[in-house]
Coordinates of C-alpha atoms in Angstrom, one line a residue:
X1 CA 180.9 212.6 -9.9
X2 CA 182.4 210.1 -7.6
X3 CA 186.2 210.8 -8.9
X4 CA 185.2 214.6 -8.3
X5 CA 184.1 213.9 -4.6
X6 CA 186.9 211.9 -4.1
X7 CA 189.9 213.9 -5.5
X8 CA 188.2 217.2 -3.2
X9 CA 188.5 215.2 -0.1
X10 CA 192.0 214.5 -1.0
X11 CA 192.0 218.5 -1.5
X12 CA 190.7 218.9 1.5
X13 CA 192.9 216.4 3.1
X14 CA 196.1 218.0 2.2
X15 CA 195.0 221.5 3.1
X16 CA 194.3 220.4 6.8
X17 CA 197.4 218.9 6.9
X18 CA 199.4 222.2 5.2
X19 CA 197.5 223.8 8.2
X20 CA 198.5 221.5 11.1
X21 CA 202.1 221.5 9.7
X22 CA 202.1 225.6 9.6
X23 CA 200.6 225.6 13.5
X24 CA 203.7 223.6 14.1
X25 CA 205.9 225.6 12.7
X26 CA 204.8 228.9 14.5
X27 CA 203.5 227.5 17.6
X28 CA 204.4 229.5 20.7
X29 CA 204.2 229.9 24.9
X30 CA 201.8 232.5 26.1
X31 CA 201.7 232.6 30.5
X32 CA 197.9 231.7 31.8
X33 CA 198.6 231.6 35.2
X34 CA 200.9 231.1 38.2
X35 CA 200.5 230.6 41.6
X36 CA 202.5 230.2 45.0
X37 CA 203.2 226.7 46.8
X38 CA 204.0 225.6 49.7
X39 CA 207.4 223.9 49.1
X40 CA 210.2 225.6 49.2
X41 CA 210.6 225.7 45.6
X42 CA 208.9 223.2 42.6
X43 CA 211.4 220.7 41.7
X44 CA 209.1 218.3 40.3
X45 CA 205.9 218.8 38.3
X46 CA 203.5 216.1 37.4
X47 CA 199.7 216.3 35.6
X48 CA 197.0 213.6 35.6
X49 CA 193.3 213.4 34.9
X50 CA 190.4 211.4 37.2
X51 CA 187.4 211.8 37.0
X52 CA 187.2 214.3 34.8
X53 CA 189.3 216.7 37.1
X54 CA 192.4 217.6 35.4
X55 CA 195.2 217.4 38.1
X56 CA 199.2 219.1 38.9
X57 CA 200.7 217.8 41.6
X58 CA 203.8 220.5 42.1
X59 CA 207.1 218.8 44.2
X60 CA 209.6 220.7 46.4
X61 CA 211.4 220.9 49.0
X62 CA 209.2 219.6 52.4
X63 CA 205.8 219.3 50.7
X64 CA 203.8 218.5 47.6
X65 CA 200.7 220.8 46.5
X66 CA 197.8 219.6 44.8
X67 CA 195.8 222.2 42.1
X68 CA 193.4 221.7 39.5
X69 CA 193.6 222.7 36.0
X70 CA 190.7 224.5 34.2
X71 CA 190.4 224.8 29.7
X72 CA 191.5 228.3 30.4
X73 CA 194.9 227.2 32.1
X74 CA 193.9 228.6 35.3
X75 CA 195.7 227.0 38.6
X76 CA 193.2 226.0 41.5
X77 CA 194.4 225.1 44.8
X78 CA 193.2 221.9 46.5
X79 CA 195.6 220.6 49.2
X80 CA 199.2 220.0 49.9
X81 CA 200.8 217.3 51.5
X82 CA 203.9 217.1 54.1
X83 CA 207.1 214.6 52.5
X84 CA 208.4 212.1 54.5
X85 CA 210.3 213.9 57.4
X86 CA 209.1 216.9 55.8
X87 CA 212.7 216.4 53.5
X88 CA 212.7 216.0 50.1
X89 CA 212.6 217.6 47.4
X90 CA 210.2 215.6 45.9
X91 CA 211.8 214.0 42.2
X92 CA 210.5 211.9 39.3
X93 CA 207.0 212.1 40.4
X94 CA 204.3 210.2 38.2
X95 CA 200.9 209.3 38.7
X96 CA 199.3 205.9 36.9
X97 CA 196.4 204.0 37.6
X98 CA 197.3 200.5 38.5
X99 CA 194.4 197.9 38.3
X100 CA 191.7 200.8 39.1
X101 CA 193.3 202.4 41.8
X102 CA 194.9 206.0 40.6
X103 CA 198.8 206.6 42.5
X104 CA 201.0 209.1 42.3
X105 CA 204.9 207.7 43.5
X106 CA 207.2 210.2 44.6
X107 CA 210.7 210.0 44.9
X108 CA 211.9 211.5 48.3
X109 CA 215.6 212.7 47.2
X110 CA 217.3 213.1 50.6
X111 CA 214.1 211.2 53.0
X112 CA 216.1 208.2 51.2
X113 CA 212.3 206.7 50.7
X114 CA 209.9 206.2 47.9
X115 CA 206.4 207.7 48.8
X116 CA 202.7 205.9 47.2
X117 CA 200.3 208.4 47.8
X118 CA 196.7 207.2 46.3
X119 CA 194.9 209.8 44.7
X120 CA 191.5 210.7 46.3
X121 CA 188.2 211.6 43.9
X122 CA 189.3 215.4 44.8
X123 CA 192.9 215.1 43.9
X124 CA 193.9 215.4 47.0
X125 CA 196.5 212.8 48.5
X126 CA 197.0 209.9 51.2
X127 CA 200.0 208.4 51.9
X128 CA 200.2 204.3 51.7
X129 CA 203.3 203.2 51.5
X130 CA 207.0 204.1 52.5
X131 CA 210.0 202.2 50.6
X132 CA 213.3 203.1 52.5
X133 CA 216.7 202.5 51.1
X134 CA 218.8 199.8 51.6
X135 CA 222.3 198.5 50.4
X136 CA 221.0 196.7 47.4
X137 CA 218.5 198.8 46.3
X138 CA 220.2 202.1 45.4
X139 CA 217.2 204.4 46.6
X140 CA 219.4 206.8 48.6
X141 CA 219.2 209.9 46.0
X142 CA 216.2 208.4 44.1
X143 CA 215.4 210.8 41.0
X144 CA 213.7 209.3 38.7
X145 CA 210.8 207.0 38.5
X146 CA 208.8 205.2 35.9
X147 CA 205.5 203.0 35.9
X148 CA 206.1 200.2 33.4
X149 CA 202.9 197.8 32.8
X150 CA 203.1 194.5 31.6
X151 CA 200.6 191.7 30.6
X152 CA 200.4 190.8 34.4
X153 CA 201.6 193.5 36.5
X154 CA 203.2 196.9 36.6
X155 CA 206.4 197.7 38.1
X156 CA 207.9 201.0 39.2
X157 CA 211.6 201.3 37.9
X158 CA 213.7 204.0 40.2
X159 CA 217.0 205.5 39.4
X160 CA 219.1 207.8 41.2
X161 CA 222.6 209.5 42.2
X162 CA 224.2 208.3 45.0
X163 CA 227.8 206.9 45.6
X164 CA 226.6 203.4 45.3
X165 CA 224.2 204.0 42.0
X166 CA 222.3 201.7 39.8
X167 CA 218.8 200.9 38.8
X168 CA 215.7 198.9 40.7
X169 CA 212.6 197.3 40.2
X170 CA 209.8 197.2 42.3
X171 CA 206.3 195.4 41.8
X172 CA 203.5 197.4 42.4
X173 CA 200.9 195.7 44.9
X174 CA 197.0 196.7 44.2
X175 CA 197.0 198.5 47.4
X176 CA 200.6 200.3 46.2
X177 CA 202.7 198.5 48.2
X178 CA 206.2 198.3 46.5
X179 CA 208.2 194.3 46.2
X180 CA 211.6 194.8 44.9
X181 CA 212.2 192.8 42.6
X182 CA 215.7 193.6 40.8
X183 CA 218.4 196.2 41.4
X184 CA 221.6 196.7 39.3
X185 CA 224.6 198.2 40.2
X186 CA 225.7 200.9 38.5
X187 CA 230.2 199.6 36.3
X188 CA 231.9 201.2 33.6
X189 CA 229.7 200.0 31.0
X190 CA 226.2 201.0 31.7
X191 CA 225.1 204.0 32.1
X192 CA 222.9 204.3 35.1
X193 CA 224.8 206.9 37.6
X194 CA 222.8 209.8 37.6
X195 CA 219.2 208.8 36.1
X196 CA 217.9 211.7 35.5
X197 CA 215.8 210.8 32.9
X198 CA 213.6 207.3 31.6
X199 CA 211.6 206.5 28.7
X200 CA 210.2 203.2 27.6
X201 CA 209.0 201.8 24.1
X202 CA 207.4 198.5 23.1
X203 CA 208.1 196.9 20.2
X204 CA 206.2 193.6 18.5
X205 CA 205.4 193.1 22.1
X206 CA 208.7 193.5 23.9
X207 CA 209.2 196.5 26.2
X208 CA 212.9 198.4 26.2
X209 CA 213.6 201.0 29.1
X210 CA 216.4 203.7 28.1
X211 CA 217.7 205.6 30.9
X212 CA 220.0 208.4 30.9
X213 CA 223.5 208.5 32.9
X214 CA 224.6 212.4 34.0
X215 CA 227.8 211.3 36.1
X216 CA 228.0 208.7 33.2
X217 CA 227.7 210.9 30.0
X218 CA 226.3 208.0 28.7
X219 CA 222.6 206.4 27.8
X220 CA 221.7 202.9 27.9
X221 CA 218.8 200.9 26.9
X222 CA 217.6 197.5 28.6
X223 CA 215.0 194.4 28.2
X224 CA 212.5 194.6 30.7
X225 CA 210.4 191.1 30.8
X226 CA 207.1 189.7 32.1
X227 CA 208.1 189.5 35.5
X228 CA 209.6 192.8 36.3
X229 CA 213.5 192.2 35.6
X230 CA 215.8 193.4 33.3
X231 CA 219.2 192.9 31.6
X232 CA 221.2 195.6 29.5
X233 CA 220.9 195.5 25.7
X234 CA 223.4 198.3 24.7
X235 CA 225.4 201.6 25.7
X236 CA 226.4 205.0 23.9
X237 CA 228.9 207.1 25.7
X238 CA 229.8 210.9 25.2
X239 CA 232.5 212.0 22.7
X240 CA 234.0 214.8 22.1
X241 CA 233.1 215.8 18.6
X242 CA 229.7 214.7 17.9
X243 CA 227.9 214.0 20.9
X244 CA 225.9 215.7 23.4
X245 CA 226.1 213.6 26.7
X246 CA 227.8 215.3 29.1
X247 CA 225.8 215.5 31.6
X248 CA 222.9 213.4 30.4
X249 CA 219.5 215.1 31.7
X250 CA 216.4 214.4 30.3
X251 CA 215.5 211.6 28.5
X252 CA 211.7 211.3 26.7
X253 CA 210.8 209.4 23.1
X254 CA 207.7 209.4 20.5
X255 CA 206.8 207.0 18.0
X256 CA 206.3 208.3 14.2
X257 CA 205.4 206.9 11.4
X258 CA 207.4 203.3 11.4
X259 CA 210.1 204.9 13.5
X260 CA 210.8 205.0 17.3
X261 CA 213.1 207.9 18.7
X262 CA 214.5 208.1 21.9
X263 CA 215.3 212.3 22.6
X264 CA 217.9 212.8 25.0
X265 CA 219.5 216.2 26.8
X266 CA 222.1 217.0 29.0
X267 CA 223.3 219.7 31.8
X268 CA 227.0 219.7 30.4
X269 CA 229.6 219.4 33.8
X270 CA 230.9 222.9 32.7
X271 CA 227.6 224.2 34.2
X272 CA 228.6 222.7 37.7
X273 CA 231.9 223.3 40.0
X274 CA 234.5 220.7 38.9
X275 CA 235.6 220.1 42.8
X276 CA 233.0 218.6 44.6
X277 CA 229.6 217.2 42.5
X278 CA 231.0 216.4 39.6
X279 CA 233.0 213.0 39.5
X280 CA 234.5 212.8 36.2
X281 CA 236.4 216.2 36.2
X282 CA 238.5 215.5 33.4
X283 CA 236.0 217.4 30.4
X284 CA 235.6 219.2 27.3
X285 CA 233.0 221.8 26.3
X286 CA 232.3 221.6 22.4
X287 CA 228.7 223.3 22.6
X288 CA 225.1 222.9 23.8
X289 CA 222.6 220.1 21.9
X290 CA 219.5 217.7 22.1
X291 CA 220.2 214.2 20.8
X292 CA 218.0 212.5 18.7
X293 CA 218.9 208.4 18.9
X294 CA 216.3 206.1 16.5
X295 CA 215.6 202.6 18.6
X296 CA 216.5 199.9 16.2
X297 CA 214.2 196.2 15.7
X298 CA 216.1 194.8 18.9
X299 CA 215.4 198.1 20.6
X300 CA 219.1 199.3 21.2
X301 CA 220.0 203.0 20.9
X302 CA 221.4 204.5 17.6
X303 CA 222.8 207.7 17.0
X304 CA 220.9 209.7 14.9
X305 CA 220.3 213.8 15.0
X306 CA 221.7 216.5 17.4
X307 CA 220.0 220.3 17.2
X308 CA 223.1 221.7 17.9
X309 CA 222.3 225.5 20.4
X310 CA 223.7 228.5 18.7
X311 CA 222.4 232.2 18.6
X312 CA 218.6 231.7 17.7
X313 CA 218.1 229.2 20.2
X314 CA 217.6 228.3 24.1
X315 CA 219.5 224.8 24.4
X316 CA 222.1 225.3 27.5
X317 CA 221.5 223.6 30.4
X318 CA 218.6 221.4 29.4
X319 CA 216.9 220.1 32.3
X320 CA 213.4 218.4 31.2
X321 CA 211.6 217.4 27.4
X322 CA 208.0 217.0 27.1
X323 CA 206.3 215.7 24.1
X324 CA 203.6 218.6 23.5
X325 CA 201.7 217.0 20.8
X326 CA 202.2 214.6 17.9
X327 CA 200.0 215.4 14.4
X328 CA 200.8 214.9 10.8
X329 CA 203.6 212.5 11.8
X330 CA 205.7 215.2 13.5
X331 CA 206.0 216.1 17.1
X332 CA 206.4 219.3 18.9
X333 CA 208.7 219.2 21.9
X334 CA 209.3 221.5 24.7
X335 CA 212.5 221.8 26.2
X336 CA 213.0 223.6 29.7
X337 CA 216.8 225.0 30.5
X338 CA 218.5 225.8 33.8
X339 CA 221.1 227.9 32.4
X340 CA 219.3 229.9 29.5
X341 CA 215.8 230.2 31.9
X342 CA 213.3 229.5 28.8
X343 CA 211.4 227.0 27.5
X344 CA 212.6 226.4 23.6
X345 CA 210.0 224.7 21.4
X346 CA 211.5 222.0 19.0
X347 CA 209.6 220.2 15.8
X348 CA 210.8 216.3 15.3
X349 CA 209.9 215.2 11.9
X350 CA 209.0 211.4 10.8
X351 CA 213.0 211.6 9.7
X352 CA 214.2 212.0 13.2
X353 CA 215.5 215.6 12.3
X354 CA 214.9 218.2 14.8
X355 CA 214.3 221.7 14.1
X356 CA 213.6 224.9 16.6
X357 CA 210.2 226.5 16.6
X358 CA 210.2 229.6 19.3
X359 CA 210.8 230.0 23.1
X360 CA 209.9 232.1 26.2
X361 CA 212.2 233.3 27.9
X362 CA 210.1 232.4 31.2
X363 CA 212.4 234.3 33.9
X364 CA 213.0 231.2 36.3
X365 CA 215.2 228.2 35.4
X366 CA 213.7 225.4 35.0
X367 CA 215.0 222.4 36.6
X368 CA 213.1 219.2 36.9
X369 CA 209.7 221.0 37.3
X370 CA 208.2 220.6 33.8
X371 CA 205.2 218.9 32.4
X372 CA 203.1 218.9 29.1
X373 CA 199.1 218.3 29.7
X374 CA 196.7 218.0 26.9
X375 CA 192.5 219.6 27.5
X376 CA 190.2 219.0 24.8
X377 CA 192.5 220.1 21.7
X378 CA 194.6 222.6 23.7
X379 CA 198.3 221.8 25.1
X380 CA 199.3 223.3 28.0
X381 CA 202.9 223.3 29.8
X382 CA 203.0 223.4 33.7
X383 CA 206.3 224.7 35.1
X384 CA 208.1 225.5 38.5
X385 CA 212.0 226.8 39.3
X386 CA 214.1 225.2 41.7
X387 CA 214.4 229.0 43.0
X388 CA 214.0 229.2 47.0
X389 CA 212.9 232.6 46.3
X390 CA 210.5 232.2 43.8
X391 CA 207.9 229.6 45.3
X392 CA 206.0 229.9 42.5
X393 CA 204.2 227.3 39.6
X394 CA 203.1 228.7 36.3
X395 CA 201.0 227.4 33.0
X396 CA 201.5 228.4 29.4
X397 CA 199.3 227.4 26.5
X398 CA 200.5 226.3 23.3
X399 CA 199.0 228.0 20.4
X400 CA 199.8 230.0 16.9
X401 CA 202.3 232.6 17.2
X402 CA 201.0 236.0 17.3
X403 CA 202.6 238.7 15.1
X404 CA 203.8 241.4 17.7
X405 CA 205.9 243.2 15.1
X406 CA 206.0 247.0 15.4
X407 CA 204.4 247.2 18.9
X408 CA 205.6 247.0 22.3
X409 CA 203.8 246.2 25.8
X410 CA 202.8 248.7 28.3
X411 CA 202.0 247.1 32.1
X412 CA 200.1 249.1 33.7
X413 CA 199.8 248.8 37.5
X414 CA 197.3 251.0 39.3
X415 CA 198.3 251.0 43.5
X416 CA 196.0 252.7 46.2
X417 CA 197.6 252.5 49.9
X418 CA 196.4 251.9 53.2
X419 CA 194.8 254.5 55.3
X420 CA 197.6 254.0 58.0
X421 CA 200.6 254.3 55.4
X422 CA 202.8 257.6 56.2
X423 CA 203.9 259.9 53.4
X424 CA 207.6 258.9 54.0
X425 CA 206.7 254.9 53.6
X426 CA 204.7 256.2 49.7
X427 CA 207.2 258.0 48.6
X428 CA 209.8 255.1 49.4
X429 CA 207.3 253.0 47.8
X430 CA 207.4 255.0 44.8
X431 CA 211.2 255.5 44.8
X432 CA 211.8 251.3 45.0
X433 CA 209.8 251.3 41.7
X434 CA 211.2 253.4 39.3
X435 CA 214.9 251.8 40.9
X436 CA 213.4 248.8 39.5
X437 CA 214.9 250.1 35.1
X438 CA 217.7 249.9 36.9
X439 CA 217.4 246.6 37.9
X440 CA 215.8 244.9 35.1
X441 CA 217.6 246.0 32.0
X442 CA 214.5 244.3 29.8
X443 CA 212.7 247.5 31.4
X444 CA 212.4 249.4 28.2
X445 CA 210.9 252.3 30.0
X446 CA 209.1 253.6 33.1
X447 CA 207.1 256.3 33.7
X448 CA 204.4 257.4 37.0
X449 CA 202.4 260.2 38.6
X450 CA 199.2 260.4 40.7
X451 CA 195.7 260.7 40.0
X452 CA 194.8 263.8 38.8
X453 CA 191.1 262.5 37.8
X454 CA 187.8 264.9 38.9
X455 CA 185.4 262.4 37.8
X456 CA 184.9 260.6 40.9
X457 CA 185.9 256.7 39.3
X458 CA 189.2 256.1 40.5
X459 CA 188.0 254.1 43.3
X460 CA 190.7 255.3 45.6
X461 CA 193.1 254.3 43.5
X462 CA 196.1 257.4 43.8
X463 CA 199.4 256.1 42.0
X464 CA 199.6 254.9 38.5
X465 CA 202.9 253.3 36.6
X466 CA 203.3 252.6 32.8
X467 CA 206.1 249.8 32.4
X468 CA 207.3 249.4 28.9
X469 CA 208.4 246.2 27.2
X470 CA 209.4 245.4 23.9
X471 CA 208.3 241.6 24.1
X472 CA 206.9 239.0 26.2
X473 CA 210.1 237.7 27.0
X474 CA 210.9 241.3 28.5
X475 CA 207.5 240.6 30.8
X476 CA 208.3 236.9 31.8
X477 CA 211.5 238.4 33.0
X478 CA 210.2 241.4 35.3
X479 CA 207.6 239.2 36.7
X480 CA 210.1 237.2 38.1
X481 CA 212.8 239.4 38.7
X482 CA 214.0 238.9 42.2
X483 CA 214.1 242.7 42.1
X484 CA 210.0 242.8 41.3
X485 CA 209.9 240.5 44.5
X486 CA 211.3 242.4 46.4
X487 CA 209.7 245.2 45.8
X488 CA 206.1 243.2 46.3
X489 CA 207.3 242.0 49.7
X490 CA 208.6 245.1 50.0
X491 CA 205.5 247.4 49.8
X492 CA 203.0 244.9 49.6
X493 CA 202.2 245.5 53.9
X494 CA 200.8 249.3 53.0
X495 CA 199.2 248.4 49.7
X496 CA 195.5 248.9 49.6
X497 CA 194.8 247.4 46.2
X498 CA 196.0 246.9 42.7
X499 CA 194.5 247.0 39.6
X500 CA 196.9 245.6 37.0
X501 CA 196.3 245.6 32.8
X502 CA 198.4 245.2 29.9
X503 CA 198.0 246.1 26.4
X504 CA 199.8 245.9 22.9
X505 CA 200.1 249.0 20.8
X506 CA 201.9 250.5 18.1
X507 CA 205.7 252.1 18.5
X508 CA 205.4 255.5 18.6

């Protein structure tokens, strides 16, 4: 009986992992929500929990807004803050807890100043301490920022893009104070101009930083000790056959199984003007890919895996990768592109091999402004556009694929107007619509007409429009279609209320 019991629960065992690695497989991105913010646009998205508040804290350009994040993936605003000189755009912002006081650092790109705000029991912010620049510590374009703890301190490492680059320590004071404590120029072998992206690991008790070097086309990992300095351990520059570095972006890692990866992606310099930004002009485009180096026992950098991008996926212009979710000894990643305005879902096996999953075409590029955020079992994705017209932050959920084949989406959006809007304005109203097929070519169709209803429910409602789509990609698209925004600016002064409702349903 006992050999019974236990070869079923090894049944069982197996089955639940078969299941978690099919989720994996056929996860995909469906919108919750999305609201407006203050900034000018969202650079920089960060998420943290306290108190049993789920937090996104939502960088741009002058300000930083403050929401809460309900199990449902709904945004609720709480407060936003001014930036140093109201400059900015806020980069590389984190939030840690450092000994039981909860930060969030912000990097202040062009107020040349890193910014401690301590987190209040709402969420909301207060600012308590200002780091300028100075000639030694390399803060003038900071980008990038990550909290490292060690046995008797924590230290916030910065990176940035300046002419004068490198990489600095700072000790983090109880009251969030910064000391510096070590900068280091940015030569020809390490790669630290342009950190766009950090990651650490520990290993049997040491702790390795690995930063990413976008003027560099380069990554490099270092020895971070006790005492909050650091030395260089190793370097892997760009080629022009195998590797994906131009332009080194992101940079994130997971642990599986016995093995440590370090994931790395880049915007490549053919993206960007050659005059101008881009230093090292002299380049060559051999394709779009996400790296994949495995951290050896004295934590250096090997070259492992690239996903090379080709015709079934969203790789170019990578600008941000999240872990989602590790199970089973895989890992689901999310990567968030400038240039193909998605978010591509990747799977990284115990082996280090990456494979693609599915994407959302999400209608903004993504630039800096994405962040993974686990509630109860569920994974969510917060994301913003650098877009000055967009001003807008958005949540997906993670969660099985749902088979759409055969159907397509009708939108339907019911408008009434205001007592006060004339004919002339309605009918233009009406006329800026239907423009919008031509517009949006993911507009499969459009079709309108007024209420004709004698039943005495429409509730003043007097224009009615049936958008078609053929996928969610399609919608993503419209909804943020400088076109649709236009129009909602547009019309949105005589509008007298909107009832809005989409359904699936079979092709005719």
């Amino acid at each position: 009986m006992k050999i019974i019991k236990h070869f079923a629960l090894i049944i069982i065992v197996a089955l639940s992992q078969l299941s978690l690695a099919q989720n994996l497989d056929d996860s995909m991105l469906y919108r919750k929500d999305f609201k407006s913010i203050t900034g000018k646009n969202t650079v920089s998205v960060t998420s943290y929990e306290k108190n049993g508040i789920h937090l996104v804290y939502a960088g741009g350009v002058g300000n930083v807004d403050v929401y809460s994040l309900d199990k449902e993936g709904i945004l609720n605003p709480i407060s936003n803050h001014e930036l140093h000189m109201q400059t900015g755009p806020a980069r590389g912002m984190v939030a840690d807890n450092i000994n039981g006081t909860d930060f969030l650092f912000v990097a202040n790109k062009h107020g040349n100043v890193i910014e401690t705000f301590k987190i209040l029991d709402n969420g909301s912010l207060e600012r308590v301490s200002l780091v300028e620049d100075t000639d030694e510590t390399y803060l003038g374009t900071a980008i990038t920022l990550q909290v490292i703890h060690m046995k008797n301190a924590s230290y916030l490492f910065i990176g940035g893009l300046e002419e004068t680059p490198g990489l600095s320590s700072f000790k983090i004071q109880h009251d969030g104070n910064l000391t510096h404590v070590q900068s280091m120029k940015d030569d020809e072998t390490i790669h630290t101009d342009g950190i766009i992206g950090m990651f650490i690991h520990k290993i049997k008790g040491k702790t390795f930083l690995y930063t990413g070097g976008f003027q560099d086309n380069g990554v490099s990992s270092f020895r971070v000790y006790d005492d909050g300095t650091f030395k260089n351990i190793n370097n892997i520059s760009d080629n022009n056959t195998d590797r994906y570095l131009t332009g080194a972006y992101p940079v994130t890692g997971v642990t599986l199984g016995e093995n440590k990866y370090v994931i790395v992606g880049h915007r490549h310099h053919k993206y960007y003007e050659r005059n101008g930004f881009i230093k090292k002009t002299d380049f060559e485009y051999h394709g779009d890919g996400v790296s994949v180096f495995k951290v050896n026992k004295k934590g250096a950098l090997v070259p492992h895996f690239v996903l090379k991008d080709d015709e079934t996926t969203k790789l170019q212009g990578q600008t941000r990768i999240e872990i989602v979710s590790t199970d089973n000894n895989e890992a689901v990643l999310a990567v968030g592109t400038r240039d193909d305005a998605s978010i591509q879902l990747l799977k990284l096996n115990e082996a280090g091999v990456l494979s693609p999953i599915n994407y959302l075409e999400t209608g903004f590029s993504i630039y800096y402004g994405l962040k993974s955020h686990k509630i109860g079992e569920d994974n969510f994705l917060i994301a913003g556009s650098f877009r000055f017209d967009l001003g807008k932050i958005a949540t997906y959920k993670i969660a099985p694929k749902i088979n759409r084949e055969g159907k397509v989406l009708r939108h339907i959006v019911n408008l009434k107007y205001k007592e006060e809007a004339t004919q002339a304005q309605v009918d233009e109203a009406v006329e800026t619509f239907l423009q919008l097929q031509n517009e949006i070519p993911e507009i499969a169709n459009i079709e309108w007409g007024e209420n004709d209803s004698t039943e005495g429910a429409s509730q003043g409602f007097t224009h009615t429009f049936t958008i078609t789509f053929n996928d969610e990609h399609a919608r993503e698209i419209y909804l943020f279609h400088k076109a649709h925004l236009d129009l909602v600016s547009k019309v949105g002064p005589i509008i007298g209320g909107a009832f809005i409702m989409d359904y699936w349903t079979e092709v005719n």
